Amino acid sequence: MSKCKVLVIGSNADRIETQGGGWGKTGHYLNETVVPAMAVIEAGYEVVLATPDGTKMTLDPASDVPAHFGGDEAAYKRGRQFWDSDPVMTNVRTLKSVIDEGLDNYSGVFIPGGQAPVTDLMQDAELRTILQHFHEKSKPTAMLCHGPISATAAMPHAREFRASLIAGDPQKAQEWAKGWQYTGYKMTVFTASEEKYIEDNILKAKLYFNMPDALNLAGGEVIINPTDFAPHVIEDRELITGQNPASDHPIAAKLVAALARANG
């Protein structure tokens, strides 16, 4: 019998703006999504997936390899099967329907990475409602890799904040960030040097801003592991953030432990 519900929130983006007016293909990382989700289910929780428009997330092809599962082919196949056919991943809700149902039904929330959240989630008004609820109720709120940029959705002026970042106006971005509920929180996120590897080798283009600078401008206290692609997780109050794909198992463990504490 399931203990309680945990909300997993995904993006519907399949492309991201790049400097010079271009677009790069994007999505969510396989391991970053399925490893924590499967760990939460294994711990006895019911997982509900929701996206802004209620359709399934796009899989970032760069993540669709056993290397992101420690080279374990069997673990990769289990993860891919979960992504492809598990009811958790195929019965997708809209963010609005989850809000309308009542957020008191959920004990925790998790947002995986891949660059997709940098487009829609970080400025989504319905995500703002969700994050405000989990913040006010001190419920575990976990975000991995690029996922932590979604925390900016909780700003009163998230769209303006993102637009200022795209425009290269950090002073304006700081002004729009006032009133952010995570100001002063310790957190981590995919680093600029880690992003450079993706820009150079996968996107073949540069993004308009990097994630640590954005969260620092917003008022967060960003702490990074200087070793690229090494596991790193930060927990501060209800917020649990992981730096990169290698942080999938560590953030899953932190989230499961936080859920256990929250549920007695």
PDB file of C-alpha atoms in Angstrom:
ATOM      1  CA  MET A   1       0.000   0.000   0.000  1.00  0.00           C
ATOM      2  CA  SER A   2       1.420   3.372  -1.049  1.00  0.00           C
ATOM      3  CA  LYS A   3       2.491   5.769   1.709  1.00  0.00           C
ATOM      4  CA  CYS A   4       1.817   9.106  -0.008  1.00  0.00           C
ATOM      5  CA  LYS A   5       2.160  10.861  -3.324  1.00  0.00           C
ATOM      6  CA  VAL A   6       5.280  12.509  -4.709  1.00  0.00           C
ATOM      7  CA  LEU A   7       4.941  14.910  -7.623  1.00  0.00           C
ATOM      8  CA  VAL A   8       7.512  14.743 -10.444  1.00  0.00           C
ATOM      9  CA  ILE A   9       7.411  17.813 -12.680  1.00  0.00           C
ATOM     10  CA  GLY A  10       8.751  17.764 -16.223  1.00  0.00           C
ATOM     11  CA  SER A  11       9.186  20.278 -19.007  1.00  0.00           C
ATOM     12  CA  ASN A  12       7.507  20.156 -22.398  1.00  0.00           C
ATOM     13  CA  ALA A  13      10.420  21.871 -24.152  1.00  0.00           C
ATOM     14  CA  ASP A  14      12.286  20.081 -26.908  1.00  0.00           C
ATOM     15  CA  ARG A  15      14.514  22.991 -27.955  1.00  0.00           C
ATOM     16  CA  ILE A  16      16.401  25.840 -26.300  1.00  0.00           C
ATOM     17  CA  GLU A  17      17.524  29.282 -27.510  1.00  0.00           C
ATOM     18  CA  THR A  18      21.203  29.706 -28.355  1.00  0.00           C
ATOM     19  CA  GLN A  19      23.205  32.849 -28.938  1.00  0.00           C
ATOM     20  CA  GLY A  20      22.894  34.301 -32.413  1.00  0.00           C
ATOM     21  CA  GLY A  21      19.208  33.494 -32.719  1.00  0.00           C
ATOM     22  CA  GLY A  22      19.505  29.735 -33.102  1.00  0.00           C
ATOM     23  CA  TRP A  23      17.901  26.793 -31.350  1.00  0.00           C
ATOM     24  CA  GLY A  24      19.355  23.578 -30.021  1.00  0.00           C
ATOM     25  CA  LYS A  25      17.580  20.284 -29.416  1.00  0.00           C
ATOM     26  CA  THR A  26      16.984  19.534 -25.768  1.00  0.00           C
ATOM     27  CA  GLY A  27      14.888  17.533 -23.334  1.00  0.00           C
ATOM     28  CA  HIS A  28      15.222  15.730 -20.009  1.00  0.00           C
ATOM     29  CA  TYR A  29      18.032  13.362 -19.059  1.00  0.00           C
ATOM     30  CA  LEU A  30      17.002   9.733 -18.751  1.00  0.00           C
ATOM     31  CA  ASN A  31      18.941   8.827 -15.608  1.00  0.00           C
ATOM     32  CA  GLU A  32      18.137  12.109 -13.874  1.00  0.00           C
ATOM     33  CA  THR A  33      14.431  11.372 -14.278  1.00  0.00           C
ATOM     34  CA  VAL A  34      14.128   7.646 -13.732  1.00  0.00           C
ATOM     35  CA  VAL A  35      16.719   6.990 -11.011  1.00  0.00           C
ATOM     36  CA  PRO A  36      15.093   9.294  -8.413  1.00  0.00           C
ATOM     37  CA  ALA A  37      11.547   8.385  -9.525  1.00  0.00           C
ATOM     38  CA  MET A  38      12.232   4.658  -9.250  1.00  0.00           C
ATOM     39  CA  ALA A  39      13.939   5.128  -5.864  1.00  0.00           C
ATOM     40  CA  VAL A  40      10.887   6.997  -4.533  1.00  0.00           C
ATOM     41  CA  ILE A  41       8.597   4.225  -5.782  1.00  0.00           C
ATOM     42  CA  GLU A  42      10.876   1.584  -4.250  1.00  0.00           C
ATOM     43  CA  ALA A  43      10.541   3.431  -0.937  1.00  0.00           C
ATOM     44  CA  GLY A  44       6.781   2.954  -1.098  1.00  0.00           C
ATOM     45  CA  TYR A  45       5.540   6.263  -2.474  1.00  0.00           C
ATOM     46  CA  GLU A  46       3.167   6.833  -5.364  1.00  0.00           C
ATOM     47  CA  VAL A  47       4.695   8.992  -8.088  1.00  0.00           C
ATOM     48  CA  VAL A  48       2.616  11.318 -10.258  1.00  0.00           C
ATOM     49  CA  LEU A  49       4.176  12.979 -13.321  1.00  0.00           C
ATOM     50  CA  ALA A  50       2.925  16.367 -14.486  1.00  0.00           C
ATOM     51  CA  THR A  51       4.046  18.791 -17.190  1.00  0.00           C
ATOM     52  CA  PRO A  52       2.708  22.208 -18.225  1.00  0.00           C
ATOM     53  CA  ASP A  53       0.603  20.849 -21.094  1.00  0.00           C
ATOM     54  CA  GLY A  54       0.110  17.290 -19.843  1.00  0.00           C
ATOM     55  CA  THR A  55       2.156  15.603 -22.557  1.00  0.00           C
ATOM     56  CA  LYS A  56       5.205  13.445 -21.998  1.00  0.00           C
ATOM     57  CA  MET A  57       8.635  14.978 -21.643  1.00  0.00           C
ATOM     58  CA  THR A  58      11.161  14.797 -24.486  1.00  0.00           C
ATOM     59  CA  LEU A  59      14.117  12.481 -23.894  1.00  0.00           C
ATOM     60  CA  ASP A  60      17.466  14.179 -24.488  1.00  0.00           C
ATOM     61  CA  PRO A  61      19.290  11.724 -26.793  1.00  0.00           C
ATOM     62  CA  ALA A  62      22.618  12.611 -25.187  1.00  0.00           C
ATOM     63  CA  SER A  63      21.396  10.877 -22.037  1.00  0.00           C
ATOM     64  CA  ASP A  64      20.153   7.716 -23.709  1.00  0.00           C
ATOM     65  CA  VAL A  65      23.291   5.658 -23.060  1.00  0.00           C
ATOM     66  CA  PRO A  66      24.473   3.151 -20.410  1.00  0.00           C
ATOM     67  CA  ALA A  67      27.316   5.530 -19.470  1.00  0.00           C
ATOM     68  CA  HIS A  68      24.863   7.580 -17.423  1.00  0.00           C
ATOM     69  CA  PHE A  69      24.017   4.429 -15.469  1.00  0.00           C
ATOM     70  CA  GLY A  70      27.626   3.762 -14.498  1.00  0.00           C
ATOM     71  CA  GLY A  71      28.059   1.633 -17.611  1.00  0.00           C
ATOM     72  CA  ASP A  72      25.541  -0.878 -16.257  1.00  0.00           C
ATOM     73  CA  GLU A  73      23.651  -2.096 -19.330  1.00  0.00           C
ATOM     74  CA  ALA A  74      20.956  -3.816 -17.247  1.00  0.00           C
ATOM     75  CA  ALA A  75      20.317  -0.665 -15.182  1.00  0.00           C
ATOM     76  CA  TYR A  76      20.119   1.384 -18.376  1.00  0.00           C
ATOM     77  CA  LYS A  77      17.587  -1.029 -19.904  1.00  0.00           C
ATOM     78  CA  ARG A  78      15.450  -0.959 -16.751  1.00  0.00           C
ATOM     79  CA  GLY A  79      15.543   2.824 -16.783  1.00  0.00           C
ATOM     80  CA  ARG A  80      14.649   3.048 -20.456  1.00  0.00           C
ATOM     81  CA  GLN A  81      11.788   0.582 -20.034  1.00  0.00           C
ATOM     82  CA  PHE A  82      10.462   2.659 -17.125  1.00  0.00           C
ATOM     83  CA  TRP A  83      10.650   5.819 -19.267  1.00  0.00           C
ATOM     84  CA  ASP A  84       8.965   4.162 -22.243  1.00  0.00           C
ATOM     85  CA  SER A  85       6.150   2.166 -20.704  1.00  0.00           C
ATOM     86  CA  ASP A  86       5.660   2.551 -16.964  1.00  0.00           C
ATOM     87  CA  PRO A  87       2.251   4.093 -16.144  1.00  0.00           C
ATOM     88  CA  VAL A  88       4.042   6.775 -14.107  1.00  0.00           C
ATOM     89  CA  MET A  89       5.662   8.039 -17.311  1.00  0.00           C
ATOM     90  CA  THR A  90       2.706   7.528 -19.650  1.00  0.00           C
ATOM     91  CA  ASN A  91      -0.189   8.825 -17.514  1.00  0.00           C
ATOM     92  CA  VAL A  92       0.918  12.447 -17.534  1.00  0.00           C
ATOM     93  CA  ARG A  93      -1.115  15.153 -15.786  1.00  0.00           C
ATOM     94  CA  THR A  94      -1.148  18.894 -16.381  1.00  0.00           C
ATOM     95  CA  LEU A  95       0.247  21.160 -13.680  1.00  0.00           C
ATOM     96  CA  LYS A  96      -3.167  22.843 -13.522  1.00  0.00           C
ATOM     97  CA  SER A  97      -4.978  19.561 -12.859  1.00  0.00           C
ATOM     98  CA  VAL A  98      -2.612  18.777 -10.000  1.00  0.00           C
ATOM     99  CA  ILE A  99      -3.232  22.201  -8.484  1.00  0.00           C
ATOM    100  CA  ASP A 100      -6.998  21.844  -8.923  1.00  0.00           C
ATOM    101  CA  GLU A 101      -6.925  18.403  -7.289  1.00  0.00           C
ATOM    102  CA  GLY A 102      -5.206  19.874  -4.247  1.00  0.00           C
ATOM    103  CA  LEU A 103      -1.503  20.060  -3.421  1.00  0.00           C
ATOM    104  CA  ASP A 104      -2.118  18.824   0.122  1.00  0.00           C
ATOM    105  CA  ASN A 105      -2.277  15.366  -1.474  1.00  0.00           C
ATOM    106  CA  TYR A 106       1.468  15.495  -2.159  1.00  0.00           C
ATOM    107  CA  SER A 107       4.315  14.978   0.305  1.00  0.00           C
ATOM    108  CA  GLY A 108       7.188  16.051  -1.938  1.00  0.00           C
ATOM    109  CA  VAL A 109       8.159  17.292  -5.380  1.00  0.00           C
ATOM    110  CA  PHE A 110      11.040  16.475  -7.727  1.00  0.00           C
ATOM    111  CA  ILE A 111      12.192  18.237 -10.918  1.00  0.00           C
ATOM    112  CA  PRO A 112      14.779  16.418 -13.058  1.00  0.00           C
ATOM    113  CA  GLY A 113      17.327  18.017 -15.348  1.00  0.00           C
ATOM    114  CA  GLY A 114      18.414  18.169 -18.906  1.00  0.00           C
ATOM    115  CA  GLN A 115      18.257  21.697 -20.298  1.00  0.00           C
ATOM    116  CA  ALA A 116      14.501  21.627 -20.941  1.00  0.00           C
ATOM    117  CA  PRO A 117      13.512  23.328 -17.632  1.00  0.00           C
ATOM    118  CA  VAL A 118      15.598  26.373 -18.653  1.00  0.00           C
ATOM    119  CA  THR A 119      12.924  27.242 -21.215  1.00  0.00           C
ATOM    120  CA  ASP A 120       9.405  26.764 -19.874  1.00  0.00           C
ATOM    121  CA  LEU A 121       9.563  25.668 -16.227  1.00  0.00           C
ATOM    122  CA  MET A 122      11.730  28.516 -14.911  1.00  0.00           C
ATOM    123  CA  GLN A 123       8.986  31.000 -15.837  1.00  0.00           C
ATOM    124  CA  ASP A 124       5.832  28.894 -15.433  1.00  0.00           C
ATOM    125  CA  ALA A 125       3.087  30.542 -13.371  1.00  0.00           C
ATOM    126  CA  GLU A 126       1.482  27.234 -12.349  1.00  0.00           C
ATOM    127  CA  LEU A 127       4.837  25.937 -11.157  1.00  0.00           C
ATOM    128  CA  ARG A 128       5.041  29.089  -9.047  1.00  0.00           C
ATOM    129  CA  THR A 129       1.827  28.074  -7.268  1.00  0.00           C
ATOM    130  CA  ILE A 130       3.198  24.585  -6.678  1.00  0.00           C
ATOM    131  CA  LEU A 131       6.580  25.743  -5.367  1.00  0.00           C
ATOM    132  CA  GLN A 132       4.948  28.278  -3.069  1.00  0.00           C
ATOM    133  CA  HIS A 133       2.830  25.524  -1.531  1.00  0.00           C
ATOM    134  CA  PHE A 134       5.791  23.223  -0.920  1.00  0.00           C
ATOM    135  CA  HIS A 135       7.825  26.108   0.494  1.00  0.00           C
ATOM    136  CA  GLU A 136       5.088  27.310   2.838  1.00  0.00           C
ATOM    137  CA  LYS A 137       4.426  23.758   4.050  1.00  0.00           C
ATOM    138  CA  SER A 138       8.175  22.922   4.283  1.00  0.00           C
ATOM    139  CA  LYS A 139       7.708  19.840   2.109  1.00  0.00           C
ATOM    140  CA  PRO A 140      10.748  18.212   0.446  1.00  0.00           C
ATOM    141  CA  THR A 141      11.513  19.971  -2.845  1.00  0.00           C
ATOM    142  CA  ALA A 142      14.241  18.307  -4.925  1.00  0.00           C
ATOM    143  CA  MET A 143      15.745  19.526  -8.216  1.00  0.00           C
ATOM    144  CA  LEU A 144      18.590  17.988 -10.215  1.00  0.00           C
ATOM    145  CA  CYS A 145      21.188  19.333 -12.670  1.00  0.00           C
ATOM    146  CA  HIS A 146      19.383  22.067 -14.690  1.00  0.00           C
ATOM    147  CA  GLY A 147      16.275  21.355 -12.612  1.00  0.00           C
ATOM    148  CA  PRO A 148      17.210  23.906  -9.904  1.00  0.00           C
ATOM    149  CA  ILE A 149      16.755  26.760 -12.385  1.00  0.00           C
ATOM    150  CA  SER A 150      13.040  25.899 -12.148  1.00  0.00           C
ATOM    151  CA  ALA A 151      13.107  27.441  -8.670  1.00  0.00           C
ATOM    152  CA  THR A 152      13.022  30.874 -10.299  1.00  0.00           C
ATOM    153  CA  ALA A 153       9.410  30.165 -11.290  1.00  0.00           C
ATOM    154  CA  ALA A 154       8.539  30.990  -7.677  1.00  0.00           C
ATOM    155  CA  MET A 155       9.448  34.656  -8.307  1.00  0.00           C
ATOM    156  CA  PRO A 156       6.614  37.163  -8.662  1.00  0.00           C
ATOM    157  CA  HIS A 157       8.259  38.260 -11.947  1.00  0.00           C
ATOM    158  CA  ALA A 158       9.817  35.063 -13.276  1.00  0.00           C
ATOM    159  CA  ARG A 159       9.180  35.867 -16.948  1.00  0.00           C
ATOM    160  CA  GLU A 160      10.788  39.271 -16.639  1.00  0.00           C
ATOM    161  CA  PHE A 161      13.732  37.749 -14.761  1.00  0.00           C
ATOM    162  CA  ARG A 162      14.380  35.247 -17.549  1.00  0.00           C
ATOM    163  CA  ALA A 163      13.953  37.894 -20.262  1.00  0.00           C
ATOM    164  CA  SER A 164      16.572  40.046 -18.540  1.00  0.00           C
ATOM    165  CA  LEU A 165      18.999  37.115 -18.493  1.00  0.00           C
ATOM    166  CA  ILE A 166      18.446  36.548 -22.218  1.00  0.00           C
ATOM    167  CA  ALA A 167      18.980  40.267 -22.822  1.00  0.00           C
ATOM    168  CA  GLY A 168      22.252  40.195 -20.884  1.00  0.00           C
ATOM    169  CA  ASP A 169      21.042  42.665 -18.251  1.00  0.00           C
ATOM    170  CA  PRO A 170      22.043  41.228 -14.839  1.00  0.00           C
ATOM    171  CA  GLN A 171      21.111  44.400 -12.937  1.00  0.00           C
ATOM    172  CA  LYS A 172      17.564  44.259 -14.282  1.00  0.00           C
ATOM    173  CA  ALA A 173      17.392  40.543 -13.529  1.00  0.00           C
ATOM    174  CA  GLN A 174      18.302  41.235  -9.896  1.00  0.00           C
ATOM    175  CA  GLU A 175      15.529  43.793  -9.649  1.00  0.00           C
ATOM    176  CA  TRP A 176      12.953  41.360 -11.034  1.00  0.00           C
ATOM    177  CA  ALA A 177      14.132  38.672  -8.598  1.00  0.00           C
ATOM    178  CA  LYS A 178      13.074  40.621  -5.517  1.00  0.00           C
ATOM    179  CA  GLY A 179      10.696  38.682  -3.299  1.00  0.00           C
ATOM    180  CA  TRP A 180      12.034  35.254  -4.298  1.00  0.00           C
ATOM    181  CA  GLN A 181      11.206  32.671  -1.639  1.00  0.00           C
ATOM    182  CA  TYR A 182      14.575  30.919  -1.920  1.00  0.00           C
ATOM    183  CA  THR A 183      16.705  34.021  -1.309  1.00  0.00           C
ATOM    184  CA  GLY A 184      19.602  33.045   0.975  1.00  0.00           C
ATOM    185  CA  TYR A 185      19.152  29.309   0.425  1.00  0.00           C
ATOM    186  CA  LYS A 186      22.246  27.219  -0.214  1.00  0.00           C
ATOM    187  CA  MET A 187      21.874  25.330  -3.474  1.00  0.00           C
ATOM    188  CA  THR A 188      23.770  23.789  -6.363  1.00  0.00           C
ATOM    189  CA  VAL A 189      23.163  23.465 -10.105  1.00  0.00           C
ATOM    190  CA  PHE A 190      24.865  22.451 -13.366  1.00  0.00           C
ATOM    191  CA  THR A 191      28.011  24.548 -13.579  1.00  0.00           C
ATOM    192  CA  ALA A 192      29.316  26.879 -16.283  1.00  0.00           C
ATOM    193  CA  SER A 193      32.274  24.593 -17.007  1.00  0.00           C
ATOM    194  CA  GLU A 194      30.017  21.545 -17.221  1.00  0.00           C
ATOM    195  CA  GLU A 195      27.734  23.526 -19.532  1.00  0.00           C
ATOM    196  CA  LYS A 196      30.683  24.451 -21.741  1.00  0.00           C
ATOM    197  CA  TYR A 197      31.252  20.769 -22.464  1.00  0.00           C
ATOM    198  CA  ILE A 198      27.623  20.461 -23.595  1.00  0.00           C
ATOM    199  CA  GLU A 199      27.810  23.661 -25.643  1.00  0.00           C
ATOM    200  CA  ASP A 200      31.028  22.614 -27.386  1.00  0.00           C
ATOM    201  CA  ASN A 201      30.254  18.949 -27.977  1.00  0.00           C
ATOM    202  CA  ILE A 202      26.481  18.585 -28.198  1.00  0.00           C
ATOM    203  CA  LEU A 203      24.729  21.902 -28.835  1.00  0.00           C
ATOM    204  CA  LYS A 204      27.595  23.337 -30.919  1.00  0.00           C
ATOM    205  CA  ALA A 205      26.370  26.727 -29.710  1.00  0.00           C
ATOM    206  CA  LYS A 206      26.333  28.858 -26.559  1.00  0.00           C
ATOM    207  CA  LEU A 207      23.405  29.465 -24.238  1.00  0.00           C
ATOM    208  CA  TYR A 208      22.456  32.997 -23.268  1.00  0.00           C
ATOM    209  CA  PHE A 209      23.258  32.497 -19.573  1.00  0.00           C
ATOM    210  CA  ASN A 210      24.674  29.905 -17.218  1.00  0.00           C
ATOM    211  CA  MET A 211      22.776  28.415 -14.311  1.00  0.00           C
ATOM    212  CA  PRO A 212      25.015  29.364 -11.321  1.00  0.00           C
ATOM    213  CA  ASP A 213      25.110  33.033 -12.373  1.00  0.00           C
ATOM    214  CA  ALA A 214      21.337  33.088 -12.768  1.00  0.00           C
ATOM    215  CA  LEU A 215      20.673  31.592  -9.334  1.00  0.00           C
ATOM    216  CA  ASN A 216      23.256  33.823  -7.665  1.00  0.00           C
ATOM    217  CA  LEU A 217      21.628  36.882  -9.265  1.00  0.00           C
ATOM    218  CA  ALA A 218      18.294  35.647  -7.974  1.00  0.00           C
ATOM    219  CA  GLY A 219      19.620  35.617  -4.413  1.00  0.00           C
ATOM    220  CA  GLY A 220      20.658  32.005  -3.952  1.00  0.00           C
ATOM    221  CA  GLU A 221      23.943  30.945  -2.381  1.00  0.00           C
ATOM    222  CA  VAL A 222      25.237  28.611  -5.085  1.00  0.00           C
ATOM    223  CA  ILE A 223      27.824  26.068  -3.972  1.00  0.00           C
ATOM    224  CA  ILE A 224      29.451  23.930  -6.644  1.00  0.00           C
ATOM    225  CA  ASN A 225      31.815  21.000  -6.717  1.00  0.00           C
ATOM    226  CA  PRO A 226      34.779  22.278  -8.762  1.00  0.00           C
ATOM    227  CA  THR A 227      35.317  18.783 -10.155  1.00  0.00           C
ATOM    228  CA  ASP A 228      33.138  18.636 -13.250  1.00  0.00           C
ATOM    229  CA  PHE A 229      30.582  15.828 -13.396  1.00  0.00           C
ATOM    230  CA  ALA A 230      31.349  14.593  -9.879  1.00  0.00           C
ATOM    231  CA  PRO A 231      28.362  13.920  -7.568  1.00  0.00           C
ATOM    232  CA  HIS A 232      27.307  16.869  -5.412  1.00  0.00           C
ATOM    233  CA  VAL A 233      24.088  17.476  -3.475  1.00  0.00           C
ATOM    234  CA  ILE A 234      23.121  20.386  -1.199  1.00  0.00           C
ATOM    235  CA  GLU A 235      20.241  20.293   1.278  1.00  0.00           C
ATOM    236  CA  ASP A 236      19.001  23.510   2.891  1.00  0.00           C
ATOM    237  CA  ARG A 237      15.670  23.456   4.707  1.00  0.00           C
ATOM    238  CA  GLU A 238      13.108  21.905   2.349  1.00  0.00           C
ATOM    239  CA  LEU A 239      15.232  22.441  -0.772  1.00  0.00           C
ATOM    240  CA  ILE A 240      17.444  19.602  -2.071  1.00  0.00           C
ATOM    241  CA  THR A 241      19.535  20.314  -5.173  1.00  0.00           C
ATOM    242  CA  GLY A 242      21.939  18.173  -7.183  1.00  0.00           C
ATOM    243  CA  GLN A 243      24.629  19.471  -9.516  1.00  0.00           C
ATOM    244  CA  ASN A 244      24.799  17.096 -12.466  1.00  0.00           C
ATOM    245  CA  PRO A 245      23.817  13.682 -13.906  1.00  0.00           C
ATOM    246  CA  ALA A 246      26.206  11.886 -11.550  1.00  0.00           C
ATOM    247  CA  SER A 247      24.174  13.214  -8.613  1.00  0.00           C
ATOM    248  CA  ASP A 248      21.150  11.069  -9.513  1.00  0.00           C
ATOM    249  CA  HIS A 249      21.563   8.398  -6.821  1.00  0.00           C
ATOM    250  CA  PRO A 250      22.725  10.828  -4.081  1.00  0.00           C
ATOM    251  CA  ILE A 251      19.758  13.170  -4.586  1.00  0.00           C
ATOM    252  CA  ALA A 252      17.396  10.184  -4.679  1.00  0.00           C
ATOM    253  CA  ALA A 253      18.724   9.065  -1.296  1.00  0.00           C
ATOM    254  CA  LYS A 254      18.400  12.578   0.171  1.00  0.00           C
ATOM    255  CA  LEU A 255      14.858  12.926  -1.138  1.00  0.00           C
ATOM    256  CA  VAL A 256      13.739   9.548   0.205  1.00  0.00           C
ATOM    257  CA  ALA A 257      15.257  10.389   3.601  1.00  0.00           C
ATOM    258  CA  ALA A 258      13.555  13.803   3.646  1.00  0.00           C
ATOM    259  CA  LEU A 259      10.213  12.224   2.760  1.00  0.00           C
ATOM    260  CA  ALA A 260      10.636   9.710   5.577  1.00  0.00           C
ATOM    261  CA  ARG A 261      11.297  12.522   8.059  1.00  0.00           C
ATOM    262  CA  ALA A 262       8.374  14.582   6.787  1.00  0.00           C
ATOM    263  CA  ASN A 263       6.007  11.635   7.053  1.00  0.00           C
ATOM    264  CA  GLY A 264       7.117  10.532  10.506  1.00  0.00           C
TER     265      GLY A 264
END
